[in-house]
CSV table of C-alpha atoms and ligand atoms in Angstrom, one decimal:
chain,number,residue,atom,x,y,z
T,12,UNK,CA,100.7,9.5,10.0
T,13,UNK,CA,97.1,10.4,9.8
T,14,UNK,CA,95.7,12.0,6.5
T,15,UNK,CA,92.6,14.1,6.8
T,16,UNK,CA,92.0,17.8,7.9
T,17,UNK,CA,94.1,19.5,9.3
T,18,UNK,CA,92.3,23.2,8.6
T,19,UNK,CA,88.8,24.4,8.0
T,20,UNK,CA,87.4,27.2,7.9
T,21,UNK,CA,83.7,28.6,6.0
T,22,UNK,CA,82.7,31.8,4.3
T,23,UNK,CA,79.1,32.6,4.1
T,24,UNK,CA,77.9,36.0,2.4
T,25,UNK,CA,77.7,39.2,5.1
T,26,UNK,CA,73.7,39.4,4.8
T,27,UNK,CA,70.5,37.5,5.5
T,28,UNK,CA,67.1,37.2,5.6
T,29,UNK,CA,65.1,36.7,8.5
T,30,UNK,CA,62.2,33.4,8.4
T,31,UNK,CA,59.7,34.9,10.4
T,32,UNK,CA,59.6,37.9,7.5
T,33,UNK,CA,59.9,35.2,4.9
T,34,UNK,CA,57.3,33.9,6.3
T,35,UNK,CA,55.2,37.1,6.7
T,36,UNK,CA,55.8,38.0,3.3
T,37,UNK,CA,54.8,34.7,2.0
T,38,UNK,CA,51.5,34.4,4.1
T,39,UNK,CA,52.7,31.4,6.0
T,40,UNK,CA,52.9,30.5,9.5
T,41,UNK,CA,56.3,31.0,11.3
T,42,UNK,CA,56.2,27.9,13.2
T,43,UNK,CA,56.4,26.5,9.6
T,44,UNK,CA,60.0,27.2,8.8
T,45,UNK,CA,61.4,27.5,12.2
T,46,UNK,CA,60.2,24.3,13.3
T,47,UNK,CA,58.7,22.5,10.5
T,48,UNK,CA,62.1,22.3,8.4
T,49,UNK,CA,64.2,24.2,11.3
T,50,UNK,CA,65.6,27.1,9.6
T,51,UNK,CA,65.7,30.9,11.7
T,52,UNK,CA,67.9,32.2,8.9
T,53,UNK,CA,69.0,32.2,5.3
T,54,UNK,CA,72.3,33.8,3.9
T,55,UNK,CA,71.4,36.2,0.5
T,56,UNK,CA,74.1,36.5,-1.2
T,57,UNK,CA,74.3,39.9,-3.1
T,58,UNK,CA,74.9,40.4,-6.8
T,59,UNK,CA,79.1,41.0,-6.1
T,60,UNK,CA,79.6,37.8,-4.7
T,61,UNK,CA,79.2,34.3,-6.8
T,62,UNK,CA,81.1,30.7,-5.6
T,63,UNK,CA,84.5,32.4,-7.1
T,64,UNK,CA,84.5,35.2,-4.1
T,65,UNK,CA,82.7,33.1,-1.4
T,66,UNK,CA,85.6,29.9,-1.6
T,67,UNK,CA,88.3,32.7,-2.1
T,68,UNK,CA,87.1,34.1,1.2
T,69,UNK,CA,86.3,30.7,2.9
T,70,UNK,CA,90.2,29.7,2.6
T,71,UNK,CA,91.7,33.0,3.4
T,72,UNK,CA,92.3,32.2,6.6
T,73,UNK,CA,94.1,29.1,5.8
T,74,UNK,CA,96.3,30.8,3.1
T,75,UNK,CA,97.4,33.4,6.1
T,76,UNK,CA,98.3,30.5,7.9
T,77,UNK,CA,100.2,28.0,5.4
T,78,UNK,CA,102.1,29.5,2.8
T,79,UNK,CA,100.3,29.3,-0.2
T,80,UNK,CA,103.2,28.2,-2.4
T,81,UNK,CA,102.7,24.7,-0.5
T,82,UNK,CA,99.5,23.9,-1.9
T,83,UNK,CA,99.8,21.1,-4.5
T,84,UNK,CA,96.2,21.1,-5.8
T,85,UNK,CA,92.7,22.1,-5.7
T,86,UNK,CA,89.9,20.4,-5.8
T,87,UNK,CA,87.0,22.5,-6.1
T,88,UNK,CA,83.2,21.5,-6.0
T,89,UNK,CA,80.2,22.8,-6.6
T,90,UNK,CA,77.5,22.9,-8.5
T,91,UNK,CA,76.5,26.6,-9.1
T,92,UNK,CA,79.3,27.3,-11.7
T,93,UNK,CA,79.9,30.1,-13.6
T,94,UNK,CA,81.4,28.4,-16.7
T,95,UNK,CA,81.3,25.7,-19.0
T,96,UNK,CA,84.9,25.2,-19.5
T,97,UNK,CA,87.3,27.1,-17.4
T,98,UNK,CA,87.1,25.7,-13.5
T,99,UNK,CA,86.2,28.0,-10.7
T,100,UNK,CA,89.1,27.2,-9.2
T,101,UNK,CA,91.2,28.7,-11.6
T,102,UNK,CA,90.1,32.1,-10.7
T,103,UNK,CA,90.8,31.1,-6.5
T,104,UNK,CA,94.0,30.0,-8.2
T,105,UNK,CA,94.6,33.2,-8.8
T,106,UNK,CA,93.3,35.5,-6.4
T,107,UNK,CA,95.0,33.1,-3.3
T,108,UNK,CA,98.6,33.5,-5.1
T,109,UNK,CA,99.1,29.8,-5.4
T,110,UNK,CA,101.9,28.5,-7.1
T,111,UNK,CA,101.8,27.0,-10.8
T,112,UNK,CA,103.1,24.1,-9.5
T,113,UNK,CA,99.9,23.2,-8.4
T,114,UNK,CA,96.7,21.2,-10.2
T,115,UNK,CA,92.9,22.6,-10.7
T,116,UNK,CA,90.0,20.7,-11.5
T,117,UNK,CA,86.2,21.7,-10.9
T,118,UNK,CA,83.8,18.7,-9.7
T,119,UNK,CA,80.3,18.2,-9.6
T,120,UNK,CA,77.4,15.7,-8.3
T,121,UNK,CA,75.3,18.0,-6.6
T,122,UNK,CA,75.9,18.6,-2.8
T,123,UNK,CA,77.8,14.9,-3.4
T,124,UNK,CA,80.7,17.0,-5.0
T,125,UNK,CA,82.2,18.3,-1.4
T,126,UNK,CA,82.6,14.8,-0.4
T,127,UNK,CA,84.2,13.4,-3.9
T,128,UNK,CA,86.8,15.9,-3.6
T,129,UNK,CA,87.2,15.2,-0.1
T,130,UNK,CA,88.0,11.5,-1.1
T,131,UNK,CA,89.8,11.9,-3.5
T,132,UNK,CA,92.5,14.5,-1.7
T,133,UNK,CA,92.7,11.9,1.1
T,134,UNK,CA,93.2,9.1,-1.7
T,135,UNK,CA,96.0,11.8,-3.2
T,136,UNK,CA,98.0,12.0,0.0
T,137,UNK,CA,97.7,8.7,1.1
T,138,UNK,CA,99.5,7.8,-2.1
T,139,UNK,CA,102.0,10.8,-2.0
T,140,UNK,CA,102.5,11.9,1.8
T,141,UNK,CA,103.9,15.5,0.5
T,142,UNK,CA,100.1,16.0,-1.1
T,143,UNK,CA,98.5,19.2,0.5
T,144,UNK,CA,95.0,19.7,-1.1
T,145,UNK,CA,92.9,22.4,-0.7
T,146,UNK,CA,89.4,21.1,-0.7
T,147,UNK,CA,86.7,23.8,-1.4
T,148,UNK,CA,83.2,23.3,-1.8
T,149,UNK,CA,81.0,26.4,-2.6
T,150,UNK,CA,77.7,27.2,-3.5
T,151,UNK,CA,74.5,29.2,-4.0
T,152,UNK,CA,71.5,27.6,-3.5
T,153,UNK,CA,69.0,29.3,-5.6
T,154,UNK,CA,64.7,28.3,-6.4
T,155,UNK,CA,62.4,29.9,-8.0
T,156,UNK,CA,60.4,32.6,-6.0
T,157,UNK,CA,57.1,31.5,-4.6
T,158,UNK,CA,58.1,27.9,-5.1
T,159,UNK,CA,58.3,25.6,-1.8
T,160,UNK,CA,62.1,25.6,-2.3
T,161,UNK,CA,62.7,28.9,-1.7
T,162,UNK,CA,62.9,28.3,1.7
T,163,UNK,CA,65.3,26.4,1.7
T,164,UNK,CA,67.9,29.0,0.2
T,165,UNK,CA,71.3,30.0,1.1
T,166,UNK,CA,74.6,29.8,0.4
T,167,UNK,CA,78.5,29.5,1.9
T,168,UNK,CA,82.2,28.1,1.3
T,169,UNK,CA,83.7,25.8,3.4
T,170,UNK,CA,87.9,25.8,2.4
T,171,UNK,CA,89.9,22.6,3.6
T,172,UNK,CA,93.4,22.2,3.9
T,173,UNK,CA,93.8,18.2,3.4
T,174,UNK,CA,97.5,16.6,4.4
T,175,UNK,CA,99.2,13.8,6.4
T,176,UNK,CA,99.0,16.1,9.7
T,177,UNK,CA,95.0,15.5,10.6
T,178,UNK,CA,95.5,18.3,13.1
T,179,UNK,CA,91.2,18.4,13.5
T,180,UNK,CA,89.7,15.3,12.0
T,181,UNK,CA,91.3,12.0,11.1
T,182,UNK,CA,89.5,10.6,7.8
T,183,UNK,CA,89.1,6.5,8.2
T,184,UNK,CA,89.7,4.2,5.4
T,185,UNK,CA,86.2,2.3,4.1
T,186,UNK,CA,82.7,4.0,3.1
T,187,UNK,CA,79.6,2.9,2.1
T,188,UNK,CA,78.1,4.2,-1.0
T,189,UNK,CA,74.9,4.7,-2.8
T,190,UNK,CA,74.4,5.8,-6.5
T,191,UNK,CA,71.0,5.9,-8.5
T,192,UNK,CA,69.3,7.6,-11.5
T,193,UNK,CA,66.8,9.5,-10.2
T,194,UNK,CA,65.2,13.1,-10.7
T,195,UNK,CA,64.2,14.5,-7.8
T,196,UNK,CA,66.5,18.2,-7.8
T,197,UNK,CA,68.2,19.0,-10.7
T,198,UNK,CA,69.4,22.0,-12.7
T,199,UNK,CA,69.5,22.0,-16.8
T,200,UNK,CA,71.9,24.6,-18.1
T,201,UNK,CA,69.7,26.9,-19.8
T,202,UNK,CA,68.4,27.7,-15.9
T,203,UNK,CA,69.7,30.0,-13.1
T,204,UNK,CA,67.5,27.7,-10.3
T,205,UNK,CA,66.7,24.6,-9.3
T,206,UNK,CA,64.2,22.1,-10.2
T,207,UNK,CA,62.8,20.1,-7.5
T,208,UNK,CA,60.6,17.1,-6.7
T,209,UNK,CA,60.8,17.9,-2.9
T,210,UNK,CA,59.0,15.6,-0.9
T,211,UNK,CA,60.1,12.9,-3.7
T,212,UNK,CA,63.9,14.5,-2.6
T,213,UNK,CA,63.4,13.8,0.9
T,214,UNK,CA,62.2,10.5,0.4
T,215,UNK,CA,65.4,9.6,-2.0
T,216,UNK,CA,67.5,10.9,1.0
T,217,UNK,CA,66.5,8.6,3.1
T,218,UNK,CA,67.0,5.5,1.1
T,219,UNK,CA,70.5,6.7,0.2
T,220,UNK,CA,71.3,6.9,4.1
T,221,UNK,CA,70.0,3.4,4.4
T,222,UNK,CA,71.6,1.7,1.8
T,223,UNK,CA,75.2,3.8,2.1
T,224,UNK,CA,74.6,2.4,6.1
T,225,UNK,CA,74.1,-1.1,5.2
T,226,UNK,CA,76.9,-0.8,3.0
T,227,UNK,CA,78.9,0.9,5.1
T,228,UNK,CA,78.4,-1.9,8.1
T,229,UNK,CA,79.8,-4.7,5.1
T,230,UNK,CA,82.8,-2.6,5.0
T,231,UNK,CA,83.7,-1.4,8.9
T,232,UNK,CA,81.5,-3.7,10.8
T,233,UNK,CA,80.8,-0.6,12.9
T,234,UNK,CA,78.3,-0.3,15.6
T,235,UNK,CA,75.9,2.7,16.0
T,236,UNK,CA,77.4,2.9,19.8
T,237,UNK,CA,80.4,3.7,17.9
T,238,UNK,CA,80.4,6.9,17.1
T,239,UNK,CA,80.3,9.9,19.4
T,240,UNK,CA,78.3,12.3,17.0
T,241,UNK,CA,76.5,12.5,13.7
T,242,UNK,CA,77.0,14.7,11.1
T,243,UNK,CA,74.5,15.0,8.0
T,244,UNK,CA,74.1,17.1,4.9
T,245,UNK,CA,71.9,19.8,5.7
T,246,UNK,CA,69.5,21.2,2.9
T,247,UNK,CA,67.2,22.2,6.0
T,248,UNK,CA,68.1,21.3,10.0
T,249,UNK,CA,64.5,18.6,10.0
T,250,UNK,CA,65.9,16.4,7.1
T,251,UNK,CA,69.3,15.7,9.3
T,252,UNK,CA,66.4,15.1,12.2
T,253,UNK,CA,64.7,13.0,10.1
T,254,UNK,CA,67.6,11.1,8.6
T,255,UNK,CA,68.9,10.6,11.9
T,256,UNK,CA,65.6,8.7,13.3
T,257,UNK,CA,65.8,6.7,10.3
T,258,UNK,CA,69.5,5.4,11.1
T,259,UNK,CA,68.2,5.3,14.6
T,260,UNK,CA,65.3,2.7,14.1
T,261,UNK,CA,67.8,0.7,11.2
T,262,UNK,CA,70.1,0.2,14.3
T,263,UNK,CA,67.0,-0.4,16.3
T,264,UNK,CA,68.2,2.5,18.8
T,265,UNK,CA,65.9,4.2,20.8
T,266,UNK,CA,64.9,7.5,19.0
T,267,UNK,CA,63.4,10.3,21.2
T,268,UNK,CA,64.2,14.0,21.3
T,269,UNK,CA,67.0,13.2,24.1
T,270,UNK,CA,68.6,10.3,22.2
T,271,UNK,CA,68.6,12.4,18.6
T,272,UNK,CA,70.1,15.6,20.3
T,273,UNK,CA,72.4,13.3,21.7
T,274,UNK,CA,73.6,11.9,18.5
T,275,UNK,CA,73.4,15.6,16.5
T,276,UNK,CA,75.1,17.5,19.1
T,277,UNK,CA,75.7,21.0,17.9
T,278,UNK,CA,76.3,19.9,14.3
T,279,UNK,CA,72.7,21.9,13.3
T,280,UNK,CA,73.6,25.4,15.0
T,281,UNK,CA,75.2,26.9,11.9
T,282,UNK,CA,73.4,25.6,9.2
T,283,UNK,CA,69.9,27.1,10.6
T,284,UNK,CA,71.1,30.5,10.2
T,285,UNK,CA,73.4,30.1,6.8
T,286,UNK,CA,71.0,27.6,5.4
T,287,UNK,CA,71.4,25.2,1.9
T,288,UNK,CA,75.0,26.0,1.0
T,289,UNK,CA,74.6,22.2,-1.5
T,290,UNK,CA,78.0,21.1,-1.5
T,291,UNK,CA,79.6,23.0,1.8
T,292,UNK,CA,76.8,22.2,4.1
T,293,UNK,CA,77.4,18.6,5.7
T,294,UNK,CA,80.6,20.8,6.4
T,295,UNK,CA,79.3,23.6,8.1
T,296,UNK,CA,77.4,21.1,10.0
T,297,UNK,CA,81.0,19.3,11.1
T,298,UNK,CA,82.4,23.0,11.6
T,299,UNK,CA,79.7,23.4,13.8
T,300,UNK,CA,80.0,20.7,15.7
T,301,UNK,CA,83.0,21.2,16.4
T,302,UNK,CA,83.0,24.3,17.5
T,303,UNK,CA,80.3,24.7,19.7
T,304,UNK,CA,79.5,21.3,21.4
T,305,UNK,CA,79.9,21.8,25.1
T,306,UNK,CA,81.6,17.9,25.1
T,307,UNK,CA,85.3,17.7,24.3
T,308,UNK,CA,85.5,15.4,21.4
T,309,UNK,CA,89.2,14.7,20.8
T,310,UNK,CA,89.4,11.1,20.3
T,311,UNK,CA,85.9,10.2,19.3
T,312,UNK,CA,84.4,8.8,15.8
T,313,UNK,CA,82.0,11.1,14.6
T,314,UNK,CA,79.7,9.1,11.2
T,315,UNK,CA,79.3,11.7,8.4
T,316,UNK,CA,76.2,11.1,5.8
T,317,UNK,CA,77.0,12.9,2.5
T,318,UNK,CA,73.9,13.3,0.0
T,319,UNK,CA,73.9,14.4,-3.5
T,320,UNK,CA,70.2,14.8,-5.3
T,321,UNK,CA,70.5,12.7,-8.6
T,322,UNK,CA,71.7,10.6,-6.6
T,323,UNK,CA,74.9,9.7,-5.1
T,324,UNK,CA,74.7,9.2,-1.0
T,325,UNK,CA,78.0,8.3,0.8
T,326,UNK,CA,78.6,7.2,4.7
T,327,UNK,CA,82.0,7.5,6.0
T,328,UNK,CA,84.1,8.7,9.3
T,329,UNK,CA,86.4,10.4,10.9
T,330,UNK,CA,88.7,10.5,14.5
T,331,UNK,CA,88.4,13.6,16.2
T,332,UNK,CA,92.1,14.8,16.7
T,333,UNK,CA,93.4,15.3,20.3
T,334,UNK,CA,94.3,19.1,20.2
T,335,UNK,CA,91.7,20.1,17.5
T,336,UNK,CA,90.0,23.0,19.8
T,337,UNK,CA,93.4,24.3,18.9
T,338,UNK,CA,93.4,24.2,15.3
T,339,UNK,CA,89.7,25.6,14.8
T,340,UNK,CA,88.7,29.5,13.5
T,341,UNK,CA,86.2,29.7,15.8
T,342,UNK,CA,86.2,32.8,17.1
T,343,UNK,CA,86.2,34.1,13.2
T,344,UNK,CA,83.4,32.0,12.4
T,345,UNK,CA,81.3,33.4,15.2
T,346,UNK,CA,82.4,36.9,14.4
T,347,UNK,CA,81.3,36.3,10.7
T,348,UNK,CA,78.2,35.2,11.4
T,349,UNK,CA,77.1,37.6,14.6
T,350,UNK,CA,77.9,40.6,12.6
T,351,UNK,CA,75.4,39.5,9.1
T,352,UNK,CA,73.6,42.2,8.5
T,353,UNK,CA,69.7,42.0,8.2
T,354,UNK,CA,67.8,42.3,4.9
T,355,UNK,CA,63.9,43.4,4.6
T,356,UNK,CA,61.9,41.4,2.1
T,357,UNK,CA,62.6,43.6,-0.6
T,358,UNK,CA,65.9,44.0,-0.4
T,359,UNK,CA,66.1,40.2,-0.8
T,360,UNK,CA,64.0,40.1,-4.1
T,361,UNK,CA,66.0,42.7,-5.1
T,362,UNK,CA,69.3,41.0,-4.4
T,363,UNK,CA,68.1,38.0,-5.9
T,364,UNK,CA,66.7,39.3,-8.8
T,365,UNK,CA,70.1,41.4,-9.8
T,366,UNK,CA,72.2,38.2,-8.5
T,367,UNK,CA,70.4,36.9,-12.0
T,368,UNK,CA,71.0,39.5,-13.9
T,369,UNK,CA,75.0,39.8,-13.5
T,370,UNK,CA,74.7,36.0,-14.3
T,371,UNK,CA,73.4,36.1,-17.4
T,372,UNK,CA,75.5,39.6,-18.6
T,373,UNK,CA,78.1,39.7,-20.3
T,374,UNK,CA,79.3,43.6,-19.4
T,375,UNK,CA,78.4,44.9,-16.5
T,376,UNK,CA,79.8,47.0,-13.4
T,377,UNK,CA,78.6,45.5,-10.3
T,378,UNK,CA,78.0,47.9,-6.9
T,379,UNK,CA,79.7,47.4,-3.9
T,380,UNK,CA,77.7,45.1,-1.7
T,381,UNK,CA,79.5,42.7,0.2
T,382,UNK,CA,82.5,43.6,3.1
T,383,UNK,CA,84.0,40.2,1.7
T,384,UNK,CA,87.8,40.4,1.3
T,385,UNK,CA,87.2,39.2,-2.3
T,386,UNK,CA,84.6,40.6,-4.4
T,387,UNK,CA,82.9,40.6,-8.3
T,388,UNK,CA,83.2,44.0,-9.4
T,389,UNK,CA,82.3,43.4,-13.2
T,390,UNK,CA,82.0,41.7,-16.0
T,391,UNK,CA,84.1,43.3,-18.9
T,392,UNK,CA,84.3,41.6,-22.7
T,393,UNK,CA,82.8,37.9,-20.9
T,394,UNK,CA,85.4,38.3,-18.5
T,395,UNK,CA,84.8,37.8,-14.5
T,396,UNK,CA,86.7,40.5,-12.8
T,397,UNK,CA,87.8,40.1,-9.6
T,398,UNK,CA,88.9,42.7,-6.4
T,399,UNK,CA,90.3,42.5,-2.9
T,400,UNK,CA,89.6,45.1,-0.5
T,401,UNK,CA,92.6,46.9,0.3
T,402,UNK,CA,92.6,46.7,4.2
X,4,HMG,P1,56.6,22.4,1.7
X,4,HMG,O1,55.5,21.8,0.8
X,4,HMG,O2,56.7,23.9,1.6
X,4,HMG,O3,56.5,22.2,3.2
X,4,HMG,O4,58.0,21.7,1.3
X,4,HMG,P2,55.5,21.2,4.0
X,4,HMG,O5,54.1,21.6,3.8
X,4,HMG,O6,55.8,19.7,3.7
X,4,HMG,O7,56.0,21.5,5.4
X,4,HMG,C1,57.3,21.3,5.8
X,4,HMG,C2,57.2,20.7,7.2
X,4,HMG,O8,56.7,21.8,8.1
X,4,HMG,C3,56.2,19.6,7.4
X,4,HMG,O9,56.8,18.7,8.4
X,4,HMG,C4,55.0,20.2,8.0
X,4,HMG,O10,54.2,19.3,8.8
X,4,HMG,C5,55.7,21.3,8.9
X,4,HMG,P3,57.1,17.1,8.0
X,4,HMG,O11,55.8,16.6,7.7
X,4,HMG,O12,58.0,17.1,6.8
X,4,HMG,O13,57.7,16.6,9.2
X,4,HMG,N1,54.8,22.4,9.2
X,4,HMG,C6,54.8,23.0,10.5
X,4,HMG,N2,55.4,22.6,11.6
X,4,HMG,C7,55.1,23.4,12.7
X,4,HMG,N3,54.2,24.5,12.7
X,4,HMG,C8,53.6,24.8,11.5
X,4,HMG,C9,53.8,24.0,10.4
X,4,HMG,N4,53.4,24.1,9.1
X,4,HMG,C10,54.0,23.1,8.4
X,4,HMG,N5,52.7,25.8,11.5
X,4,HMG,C11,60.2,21.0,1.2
X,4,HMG,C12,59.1,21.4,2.1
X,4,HMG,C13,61.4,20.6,2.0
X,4,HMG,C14,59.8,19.8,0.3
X,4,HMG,C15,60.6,22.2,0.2
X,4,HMG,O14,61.1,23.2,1.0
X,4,HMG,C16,61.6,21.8,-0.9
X,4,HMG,O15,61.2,21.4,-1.9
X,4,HMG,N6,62.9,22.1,-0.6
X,4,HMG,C17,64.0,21.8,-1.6
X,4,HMG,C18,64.3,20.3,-1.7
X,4,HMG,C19,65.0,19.8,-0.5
X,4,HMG,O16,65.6,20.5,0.3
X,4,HMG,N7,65.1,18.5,-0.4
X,4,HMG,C20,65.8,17.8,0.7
X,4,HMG,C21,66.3,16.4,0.3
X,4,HMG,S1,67.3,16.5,-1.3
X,4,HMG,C22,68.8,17.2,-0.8
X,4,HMG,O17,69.1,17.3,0.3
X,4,HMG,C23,69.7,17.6,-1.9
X,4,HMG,C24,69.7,19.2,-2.1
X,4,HMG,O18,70.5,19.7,-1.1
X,4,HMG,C25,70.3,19.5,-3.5
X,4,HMG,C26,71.6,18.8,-3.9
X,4,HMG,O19,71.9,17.7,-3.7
X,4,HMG,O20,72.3,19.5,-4.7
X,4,HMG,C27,68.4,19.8,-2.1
């Protein structure tokens, strides 16, 4: 038996905004964002779409595989939710046709939250074999305009299907982990984006990733030569660069631009386009990896570094399964992405701007946007209400 994933699959929103006009309508250089943090591309997401419609559409595909009466829980993370009380998942709950025989919860630590849930469905079905979790991580990362963050926007679903049949990736016992107090990205209720200290952030990153490593050696008595691949969370491609060299000079590796691409494989392709998705994107950075790196990997240890601002930083593993090629959407995925469509400058501002507005309303119709199969299509009497496109 090995527990772990034996589906994913990612939803990001059908529109996004080019850097090089980000960075033309912001006065800065280009070279900045492509190669200074390593983004080409951020996903907008546009004011009919919120974490409810992008997870709903991120496990779709899985639901159209498995039946969903088999799911026994959902464990759904993020931290852009859209209530106080009633969980997000509730509402996927509903729209995925899962059975009531099955258990919700919402969980949050920042983009940490992907990777608690994660644990904790392995934990479940380690304990009861006939467990099959749907992990979903979804969010919408959101700054204030003008700010240095903005850049770093985006936003994206990743949907896992978490049983005793690891069809793509094996998860191994023993993590390291990191927890401290800090304030270096946070967001207070009474706010619609993030507050950032963000070279502070970086710097908190980092320290994480060292001490969830050291920790993580106590545990596994791993070697760096261990592992095939890396995969990071991604709030921008550099940090994961960055955070690599760092692990690379702890392990006294040599780090050069060879050795690091080496390591990273094609773990960073997606995330450059899609950008901060907060919880879902250390798993857009395994999706990618998986899908596009030119090296079969079935058998090999890939090392994943999970980081939550706040700040809770976790180091674990996985096996690559033998037949995962088989298993992966990837053909969807590429679709998905390859057929985005482009927004001008304005049409971003004024995506983001209405985005805010639906949030904070309490009646509204919302246009038709997004060509999701899921969508938000008001908000009638406090209540979210939800359509599928009849295909
Ligand atoms: P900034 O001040 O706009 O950028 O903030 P900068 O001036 O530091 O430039 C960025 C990089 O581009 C620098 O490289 C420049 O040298 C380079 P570095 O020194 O860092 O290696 N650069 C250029 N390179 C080539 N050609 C050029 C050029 N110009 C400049 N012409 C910052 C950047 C990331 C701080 C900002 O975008 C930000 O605050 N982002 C949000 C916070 C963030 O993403 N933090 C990451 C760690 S925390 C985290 O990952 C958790 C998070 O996901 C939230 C959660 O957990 O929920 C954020």
């Amino acid at each position: 038996m090995s527990v772990g994933i034996q589906r994913i699959s990612f939803y990001t929103a059908p529109f996004y905004l080019d850097m090089s006009e980000f960075a033309q309508a912001r006065g800065e250089e280009r070279d900045k964002f492509h190669i200074g943090i390593g983004q080409d591309q951020m996903s907008v997401i546009s004011p009919d779409e919120d974490i409810v419609t992008l997870a709903a559409n991120a496990a779709l595909p899985i639901m159209q595989e498995f039946d969903p009466k088999t799911i026994t829980a959902v464990l759904f993370a993020t931290e852009s939710g859209i209530d106080q009380s009633k969980s997000a998942g509730a509402f996927v709950h509903g729209l995925l046709g899962l059975s009531s025989r099955c258990r919700v919860v919402e969980l949050k630590h920042a983009c940490y939250g992907g990777t608690a849930a994660l644990q904790m469905a392995v934990n479940m079905v380690r304990v009861n074999t006939s467990e099959r979790v749907l992990v979903i991580a979804a969010d919408v990362a959101r700054y204030e305009l003008g700010s240095p963050g903005e850049a770093t926007q985006g936003c994206g679903a990743v949907a896992m299907l978490i049983s005793n049949q690891a069809d793509i990736l094996a998860i191994e016992a023993g993590s390291g982990y990191y927890t401290e107090d800090v304030m270096d990205f946070w967001r207070p209720n009474y706010r619609d984006t993030a507050l950032v200290d963000g070279k502070y952030s970086t710097m908190v990153y980092l320290t994480a990733l060292k001490y969830a490593w050291q920790y993580f050696q106590e545990e596994r008595h791993l070697a760096y030569n261990d592992f095939a691949r890396f995969c990071y969370h991604l709030p921008f491609t550099k940090m994961a660069i960055k955070a690599h060299s760092r692990l690379m000079k702890l392990t006294e590796q040599e780090a050069n631009e060879a050795t690091i691409e080496q390591a990273m494989g094609s773990s960073l392709r997606y995330n450059r386009t899609v950008g901060n998705s907060y919880s879902a994107s250390l798993y857009f950075g395994l999706i990618s990896l998986l899908e596009n790196d030119a090296e079969n990997l079935a058998g090999q240890r890939i090392g994943l570094f999970s980081y939550g601002s706040g700040c809770v930083g976790e180091f674990f593993s996985g096996i690559v399964a033998d037949r995962y090629r088989d298993y992966l959407y990837t053909t969807k995925h590429q679709t998905l992405l390859a057929a985005r469509q482009q927004l001008t400058f304005s049409t971003y501002l004024a995506f983001y701007k209405q985005f805010g507005e639906v949030e904070r309303n309490d009646n509204i119709e919302i246009a038709h946007y997004t060509n999701g199969h899921f969508r938000l299509s008001a908000i009638r009497a406090h209540k979210r209400q939800y359509v599928q496109q009849s295909s």
